Amino acid sequence: MWTRIYLLLGLVRLYYALSPSYIHPDENFQGPEVVAGRIFSFPHHSTWEFSPSAPTRSAFPLLTVYGLPMILLRWLWTETGNEVVAPKIIYYTLRIVMFILSFVLEDWAIHELVHSPRQRRIAVILVASSYVTWTYQTHTFSNAVETLVVLWSLVLIRRILDNKQRSSVFTAAILGFLVVFGVFNRITFPAFILYPGVLLIPHSLRKPLTLLSLVLSALLTILVALLTDHYFYTPFLPLASIFRLPPTPLRSLLYNLSPSNLSHHGLHPLYTHLLLNLPLLLGPALPLLLNPPYSPHLLPPLLATLLLSLIPHQEARFLLPAIPLFLASAHLPRSRRAVRVFVITWVAFNGLFAALMGVYHQGGVVPMQLHLGALHASALTPPLPPNTTVLWWRTYSPPIWLLDGSALQTVDLMGTPFPQLLAAIADHTESCGGGGGGGGEGLAAGSLLDILVVAPRSSRELDLYRKGQAPGWRWEEVWTAWRHLNLDDMDWGEDGVTGTLGRVVGRRGLTAWRVGRVCET
């Protein structure tokens, strides 16, 4: 029965891996956007973290996790006689890669860490049935990669500590690589292995070959990481500059230690991780951590959560590496009735949040970009002109590389006030007096396809325009991605709970409108 449940949960995880929800812009702009732009020469947007003058994000883990699958995919595509790999193929290939890494490495690590057969079955099923595993871990987050590195670092530390007879040279070498990889991937990594790392120190001192292997492997990996960053960011500088310029993890650490820098990303109360993010990620499994006997796997994630709580910028995904460890530490209640209540609430909790975060949350952004790229490149009637401007409003930033190399001009207005959207539309459309004409009720010449507006259907400010009741403008619907919820459009004060949910959920969807002026003769 356990095997069947586990395999069924694996299929559920695969379904959400292939569902194009968009949990956070960082899952695109901190990895696939830049790497795909470099490898396939797609137009792309590089964020401030990838500034060649002062990069704070290392290319070493990015090229390892995302670059290698892309290079392999490009080679396979070339062997079949095709020159260009479609962004859609690359996007879903990366999702499948993340699914495989989660399904194999994450579950395997839990199997190794939990020794009790009964508790191991419970831990594996809890991790496999968590919406965090289904959604966050199958997306291209650096936090998802960090989770795998943390888990396997703990597995290797356990193997080294358990091997009291001989030196664990090979295991220590792999651990040295993982530690450096984890630091270059995210500077929060050391917080999750701090306690096990301290336990490893006296053992390593008694086993000098183990310590030597770990140190040499770490130094070699550091050198490879520095060289990778050098050729990725500053190939024009002398090679010796890698020892003079601050490494990307140090730059990232210094940046995140500055409250003024973090204020640009949002400051949160210090209790956010403990009182908001952990309940959001663990749900009804959180009280199970209080059931004795207490697991030894509870201390590392708890210590990491407390350390990360000292940093005022606290997002739920920062705790991803802690979630499988917390779930591996959970003990079911002894009462059958309590177990039954937990199972029902656990299924309902994860089902709800999986549908929200794994399907509907900003779920129209990626399909919309893929559709616009294909629409622009195809011979649809009428075709889009090469210089079409697309205004995105009240959505997460759209991934530019998914446009398949098209010349669409993407303008990301994010959550700017509605008057600024109207001003942007006016700036990008031809006026009736200048541009030669359309007569009667037709659109101004050249403006029929010159402007596209992508916005959630739930935005009530657009109602008059999309219904054709705004004098001087015509809005024509081009395409709609219906699996889209805009949770940033909640207005509880004005609409109330029922009105807000009815508007945001009932009018879900992301639509592209072709906008132009109505000019009278």
XYZ file of C-alpha atoms in Angstrom:
521
model
C 0.000 0.000 0.000
C 2.785 2.439 0.895
C 4.475 1.877 -2.467
C 1.260 2.503 -4.385
C 0.564 5.693 -2.444
C 4.118 6.873 -3.034
C 3.972 6.222 -6.786
C 0.607 7.984 -7.006
C 2.082 10.980 -5.217
C 4.965 10.878 -7.708
C 2.474 11.306 -10.545
C 0.886 14.216 -8.691
C 4.327 15.802 -8.342
C 4.936 15.357 -12.078
C 1.587 16.994 -12.885
C 2.468 20.107 -10.907
C 5.993 20.129 -12.325
C 4.485 20.438 -15.811
C 1.914 23.035 -14.762
C 3.224 26.495 -15.743
C 2.400 28.391 -12.563
C 4.635 31.297 -11.630
C 5.303 31.404 -7.895
C 7.932 34.157 -7.867
C 9.919 36.052 -10.536
C 13.181 34.762 -9.064
C 12.438 31.276 -10.393
C 13.021 32.750 -13.824
C 15.257 35.802 -13.490
C 17.755 34.229 -11.087
C 18.517 31.347 -13.443
C 16.846 30.255 -16.693
C 16.437 33.773 -18.118
C 20.140 34.566 -18.044
C 21.442 31.074 -18.813
C 19.095 30.562 -21.778
C 20.046 33.999 -23.051
C 23.730 33.080 -22.968
C 23.483 29.563 -24.396
C 20.792 30.114 -27.044
C 21.365 33.852 -27.645
C 17.732 34.601 -26.833
C 16.826 38.200 -26.000
C 16.718 38.294 -22.240
C 16.701 40.587 -19.230
C 19.599 40.497 -16.766
C 18.729 41.769 -13.306
C 21.042 43.798 -11.077
C 22.400 40.578 -9.553
C 24.160 39.779 -12.825
C 25.873 43.134 -13.292
C 29.398 42.372 -14.614
C 30.866 45.175 -12.505
C 29.583 43.768 -9.192
C 27.699 40.464 -9.582
C 26.093 38.997 -6.473
C 24.939 35.713 -8.017
C 27.413 33.053 -9.079
C 27.162 31.480 -12.517
C 28.746 28.244 -11.263
C 25.600 26.577 -9.839
C 23.412 28.084 -12.561
C 25.461 26.602 -15.392
C 25.661 23.290 -13.546
C 21.928 22.891 -12.873
C 20.398 24.709 -15.860
C 23.253 25.139 -18.328
C 24.197 21.468 -18.687
C 20.617 20.348 -19.557
C 20.352 23.223 -22.034
C 23.658 22.313 -23.709
C 22.622 18.665 -23.910
C 19.249 19.676 -25.337
C 20.904 21.895 -27.952
C 23.199 19.029 -28.970
C 20.287 16.590 -29.272
C 18.324 19.128 -31.308
C 21.270 19.649 -33.653
C 21.632 15.897 -34.138
C 18.010 15.705 -35.323
C 18.625 18.362 -37.970
C 16.966 21.261 -36.143
C 18.894 24.452 -35.569
C 16.875 26.236 -32.886
C 15.324 24.768 -29.756
C 11.959 26.334 -28.991
C 11.803 28.073 -25.579
C 8.762 25.964 -24.726
C 10.848 22.800 -25.031
C 13.594 24.292 -22.861
C 11.118 25.488 -20.243
C 9.467 22.106 -19.773
C 12.809 20.292 -19.950
C 14.017 22.305 -16.963
C 10.807 21.517 -15.098
C 11.321 17.792 -15.772
C 14.933 18.091 -14.592
C 13.770 19.694 -11.339
C 11.130 16.979 -10.945
C 13.729 14.225 -11.380
C 16.130 15.879 -8.953
C 13.358 16.181 -6.383
C 11.882 12.724 -6.932
C 15.243 10.954 -6.812
C 17.624 12.990 -4.668
C 15.222 14.532 -2.151
C 13.308 11.339 -1.419
C 16.493 9.267 -1.375
C 18.066 11.632 1.155
C 15.033 11.360 3.457
C 15.248 7.581 3.158
C 18.881 7.707 4.291
C 18.435 10.205 7.081
C 15.562 8.466 8.875
C 16.649 5.113 10.306
C 13.439 3.784 11.831
C 11.522 1.840 9.105
C 8.123 2.982 10.386
C 9.150 6.601 10.793
C 10.923 6.461 7.413
C 7.692 5.492 5.643
C 5.828 8.311 7.365
C 8.567 10.848 6.563
C 8.789 9.894 2.893
C 5.011 10.031 2.462
C 4.762 13.385 4.254
C 7.464 14.891 2.060
C 5.994 13.343 -1.094
C 2.497 14.622 -0.264
C 3.510 18.182 0.634
C 2.492 20.949 -1.741
C 5.930 22.458 -1.127
C 7.473 19.392 -2.770
C 4.937 19.442 -5.610
C 5.349 23.128 -6.427
C 8.384 24.939 -5.016
C 10.743 21.981 -5.405
C 9.786 21.386 -9.049
C 10.317 25.045 -10.007
C 13.673 26.525 -10.965
C 14.347 28.189 -7.615
C 17.834 28.457 -6.179
C 16.072 27.548 -2.921
C 14.974 24.223 -4.444
C 18.572 23.486 -5.411
C 19.668 24.540 -1.925
C 17.251 22.008 -0.428
C 18.900 19.142 -2.294
C 22.410 20.299 -1.383
C 21.464 20.679 2.294
C 19.886 17.218 2.466
C 22.804 15.473 0.825
C 25.342 17.392 2.895
C 23.570 16.049 5.984
C 23.563 12.531 4.514
C 27.303 12.682 3.839
C 28.067 14.130 7.255
C 26.094 11.270 8.802
C 28.052 8.716 6.743
C 31.364 10.238 7.820
C 30.386 10.319 11.496
C 29.102 6.738 11.387
C 32.338 5.459 9.832
C 34.512 5.296 12.940
C 36.889 2.627 11.673
C 38.335 4.234 8.552
C 38.801 7.625 6.959
C 35.957 8.598 4.616
C 38.132 10.073 1.896
C 35.714 9.823 -1.036
C 32.682 10.869 0.987
C 34.577 13.846 2.384
C 35.603 14.891 -1.124
C 31.982 14.929 -2.276
C 31.006 16.840 0.854
C 33.684 19.442 0.157
C 32.262 19.956 -3.322
C 28.676 20.221 -2.038
C 29.557 22.728 0.682
C 31.226 25.084 -1.780
C 28.463 24.538 -4.325
C 25.872 25.337 -1.667
C 27.613 28.553 -0.605
C 27.978 29.757 -4.196
C 24.331 28.878 -4.803
C 22.918 30.699 -1.752
C 24.643 32.368 1.161
C 21.947 31.041 3.517
C 23.231 27.487 2.988
C 25.687 27.420 5.955
C 22.819 28.104 8.382
C 21.234 24.734 7.566
C 24.376 22.652 8.117
C 25.855 24.649 10.998
C 25.016 22.202 13.780
C 26.014 18.991 11.898
C 29.135 20.798 10.689
C 30.166 21.541 14.265
C 29.736 17.849 15.120
C 32.012 16.975 12.204
C 34.940 19.056 13.453
C 36.239 16.772 16.264
C 35.721 13.684 14.068
C 37.739 15.269 11.237
C 40.551 16.176 13.613
C 40.799 12.508 14.588
C 40.759 11.482 10.917
C 43.307 13.740 9.159
C 42.835 12.059 5.777
C 39.129 12.848 5.916
C 39.879 16.477 6.737
C 42.529 16.706 4.030
C 40.216 15.254 1.406
C 37.406 17.641 2.355
C 39.677 20.712 2.304
C 41.366 19.848 -1.013
C 38.047 19.134 -2.681
C 36.597 22.394 -1.350
C 39.613 24.410 -2.545
C 39.451 22.840 -6.005
C 35.725 23.555 -6.226
C 36.298 27.159 -5.140
C 38.847 27.547 -7.928
C 36.430 26.119 -10.496
C 33.642 28.400 -9.243
C 35.876 31.477 -9.387
C 37.022 30.620 -12.907
C 33.431 30.053 -14.001
C 32.356 33.438 -12.666
C 35.393 35.071 -14.242
C 34.656 33.788 -17.753
C 30.927 34.442 -17.332
C 31.189 38.036 -16.104
C 34.653 39.460 -16.809
C 36.449 37.433 -19.510
C 38.157 40.659 -20.622
C 40.056 40.977 -17.320
C 43.356 39.184 -16.574
C 42.929 35.728 -15.073
C 44.738 36.818 -11.909
C 41.813 39.140 -11.154
C 39.868 36.215 -9.675
C 42.082 36.503 -6.587
C 41.704 40.296 -6.318
C 37.969 40.815 -6.847
C 35.471 39.824 -4.130
C 33.788 36.475 -4.922
C 30.064 36.547 -5.628
C 29.053 34.904 -2.295
C 30.894 37.618 -0.365
C 29.224 40.338 -2.423
C 25.852 38.710 -1.807
C 26.510 38.479 1.932
C 27.536 42.126 2.204
C 24.507 43.193 0.199
C 22.073 41.232 2.358
C 23.596 42.469 5.601
C 22.622 46.033 4.721
C 19.101 46.982 5.901
C 18.997 49.794 3.341
C 19.515 47.249 0.545
C 16.925 44.872 1.959
C 14.400 47.688 2.200
C 14.176 47.666 -1.599
C 12.888 44.085 -1.430
C 10.615 44.485 1.583
C 11.266 44.431 5.330
C 9.341 42.036 7.552
C 8.964 41.617 11.309
C 11.509 39.231 12.801
C 8.747 36.783 13.735
C 7.590 36.327 10.110
C 9.390 33.009 9.545
C 8.218 31.474 12.805
C 4.649 32.708 12.984
C 3.682 33.092 9.321
C 5.974 31.260 6.916
C 6.332 27.973 8.789
C 2.542 27.561 9.242
C 2.102 28.483 5.579
C 4.555 25.785 4.465
C 3.815 23.039 7.014
C 0.122 23.570 7.738
C -1.347 20.866 9.993
C 2.037 19.100 10.188
C 3.467 21.900 12.338
C 1.880 20.710 15.636
C 3.262 17.214 14.994
C 6.757 18.548 15.675
C 5.779 18.849 19.330
C 4.950 15.150 19.655
C 7.657 13.139 21.466
C 10.061 11.533 20.948
C 11.893 14.468 19.421
C 13.897 13.661 16.329
C 17.612 14.557 15.997
C 16.730 15.969 12.570
C 14.696 18.725 14.221
C 17.613 20.804 15.488
C 19.343 21.755 12.177
C 16.228 23.226 10.493
C 15.074 24.865 13.737
C 18.463 26.516 14.250
C 18.515 27.631 10.608
C 15.027 29.116 10.932
C 16.072 31.075 14.026
C 19.216 32.365 12.307
C 17.323 33.413 9.182
C 14.780 35.150 11.405
C 17.494 37.642 12.343
C 17.431 38.962 8.755
C 14.529 41.409 8.235
C 13.740 40.257 4.687
C 11.852 36.983 5.147
C 10.143 35.131 2.309
C 8.565 31.705 2.760
C 10.778 30.102 0.095
C 13.883 30.917 2.154
C 12.817 28.082 4.471
C 12.477 25.438 1.744
C 15.519 23.400 2.891
C 13.987 23.156 6.363
C 10.645 21.727 5.246
C 11.659 18.113 4.417
C 13.712 17.998 7.623
C 10.785 19.239 9.692
C 8.486 16.704 8.037
C 11.029 13.946 8.685
C 10.886 14.933 12.369
C 7.087 14.836 12.637
C 5.459 12.072 14.674
C 1.843 11.110 14.089
C -0.574 11.194 17.029
C -1.149 7.892 18.846
C -4.917 8.155 18.686
C -6.493 6.729 15.510
C -9.098 9.456 15.543
C -6.410 12.125 15.759
C -4.529 10.464 12.900
C -7.708 10.442 10.816
C -8.286 14.144 11.516
C -4.694 14.936 10.592
C -4.880 13.019 7.304
C -8.077 14.818 6.273
C -6.715 18.268 7.115
C -3.323 17.448 5.543
C -4.922 16.372 2.263
C -7.225 19.410 2.207
C -4.417 21.838 3.073
C -2.028 20.547 0.423
C -4.731 20.156 -2.181
C -5.806 23.771 -1.737
C -2.325 25.267 -1.772
C -1.153 23.007 -4.593
C -4.016 24.201 -6.796
C -3.292 27.803 -5.832
C 0.517 27.860 -6.070
C 0.943 25.046 -8.578
C -1.746 25.960 -11.127
C -3.410 29.351 -10.742
C -0.899 31.676 -9.081
C 0.175 33.976 -11.933
C -0.405 30.883 -14.054
C -1.162 32.797 -17.242
C 2.166 34.638 -17.546
C 4.231 31.804 -19.041
C 1.496 30.520 -21.421
C 0.884 34.114 -22.538
C 4.539 34.707 -23.353
C 4.772 31.411 -25.226
C 1.610 32.250 -27.154
C 2.744 35.772 -28.036
C 6.105 34.473 -29.225
C 4.431 31.892 -31.468
C 1.832 34.429 -32.645
C 4.525 36.893 -33.561
C 6.589 34.337 -35.452
C 3.741 32.617 -37.290
C 1.710 33.551 -40.329
C -1.496 34.198 -38.402
C -3.926 36.696 -39.844
C -3.432 39.503 -39.251
C 0.256 39.111 -38.321
C 1.899 41.237 -35.681
C 4.383 43.816 -36.974
C 7.995 43.308 -35.845
C 8.037 46.298 -33.500
C 4.865 45.503 -31.582
C 4.919 46.859 -28.029
C 3.407 44.727 -25.265
C 2.446 46.484 -22.040
C 2.244 44.115 -19.059
C 0.215 45.429 -16.137
C -0.468 43.927 -12.707
C 1.434 40.705 -13.330
C 4.783 39.290 -12.350
C 7.586 40.270 -14.710
C 7.243 38.182 -17.895
C 10.218 35.997 -18.905
C 11.675 37.627 -22.021
C 13.501 34.538 -23.260
C 10.215 32.678 -23.775
C 9.369 34.956 -26.724
C 11.421 32.725 -29.040
C 13.741 35.489 -30.202
C 10.921 37.673 -31.497
C 11.207 41.438 -31.733
C 8.293 42.119 -29.412
C 9.020 45.090 -27.175
C 8.063 44.139 -23.624
C 7.252 46.954 -21.214
C 6.773 45.747 -17.637
C 4.523 48.198 -15.810
C 4.139 45.862 -12.817
C 1.609 47.307 -10.353
C 1.730 50.944 -11.425
C -1.464 53.001 -10.905
C -4.077 52.816 -13.637
C -3.511 56.408 -14.895
C 0.107 55.460 -15.646
C -1.120 52.524 -17.710
C -3.340 54.862 -19.721
C -0.415 57.260 -20.169
C 1.787 54.414 -21.402
C -0.907 53.310 -23.867
C -1.201 56.865 -25.165
C 2.570 57.114 -25.551
C 2.784 53.913 -27.597
C -0.202 54.418 -29.924
C -0.497 56.769 -32.853
C -2.616 59.845 -32.449
C -5.451 60.421 -34.863
C -3.894 63.536 -36.263
C -0.488 62.174 -37.032
C 0.122 58.997 -38.861
C -2.053 58.987 -41.840
C -5.239 58.123 -41.081
C -7.838 55.448 -40.750
C -11.206 56.869 -41.376
C -14.612 56.440 -39.883
C -14.755 54.011 -37.050
C -11.487 52.289 -37.960
C -8.397 52.314 -35.820
C -5.664 54.821 -36.527
C -3.325 53.735 -39.291
C -0.541 51.579 -37.982
C -2.038 51.277 -34.511
C -4.210 48.214 -35.074
C -1.425 45.872 -34.038
C 1.129 48.323 -32.710
C 0.092 47.952 -29.097
C -0.872 44.990 -26.942
C -1.941 45.241 -23.322
C -1.677 42.170 -21.088
C -3.567 42.443 -17.809
C -5.707 40.353 -15.424
C -9.398 40.181 -16.268
C -10.154 40.861 -12.594
C -8.948 44.485 -12.853
C -12.150 46.460 -12.670
C -10.466 49.631 -13.971
C -10.419 48.005 -17.410
C -14.133 47.201 -17.508
C -15.200 50.270 -19.489
C -12.374 49.838 -21.968
C -12.704 46.139 -22.681
C -16.488 46.516 -23.011
C -16.010 49.222 -25.660
C -17.529 51.974 -23.512
C -14.475 54.235 -23.398
C -14.736 56.996 -26.039
C -11.802 57.201 -28.424
C -10.416 53.705 -27.809
C -11.027 50.217 -29.052
C -9.869 47.129 -27.196
C -9.924 43.830 -29.090
C -9.294 40.604 -27.199
C -6.458 38.575 -28.742
C -6.038 35.635 -26.384
C -6.759 34.641 -22.784
C -4.970 32.283 -20.418
C -7.757 31.247 -18.063
C -5.667 29.538 -15.378
C -4.518 32.762 -13.786
C -5.153 34.347 -10.403
C -3.829 37.756 -9.437
C -3.556 37.708 -5.643
C -2.067 41.218 -5.659
C -5.447 42.595 -6.725
C -7.199 41.985 -3.413
C -9.223 44.938 -2.118
C -10.897 43.732 1.061
C -11.732 47.221 2.305
C -13.718 48.351 -0.723
C -15.131 45.081 -2.065
C -15.394 43.046 1.131
C -14.496 39.386 1.375
C -17.295 38.068 -0.845
C -16.886 40.781 -3.462
C -13.099 40.432 -3.613
C -13.153 36.651 -3.966
C -15.981 36.856 -6.487
C -13.989 39.281 -8.608
C -10.505 37.778 -8.317
C -11.585 34.123 -8.514
C -14.751 34.486 -10.567
C -13.043 36.705 -13.146
C -9.786 34.789 -13.221
C -7.691 34.851 -16.345
C -4.946 36.851 -18.064
C -5.866 38.506 -21.353
C -3.950 40.186 -24.162
C -5.864 43.049 -25.792
C -4.982 44.778 -29.036
C -5.466 48.466 -28.371
C -5.775 51.424 -30.707
C -7.527 54.733 -31.031
C -10.885 55.232 -32.703
C -10.475 58.148 -35.075
C -13.356 60.077 -36.556
C -13.233 61.588 -40.017
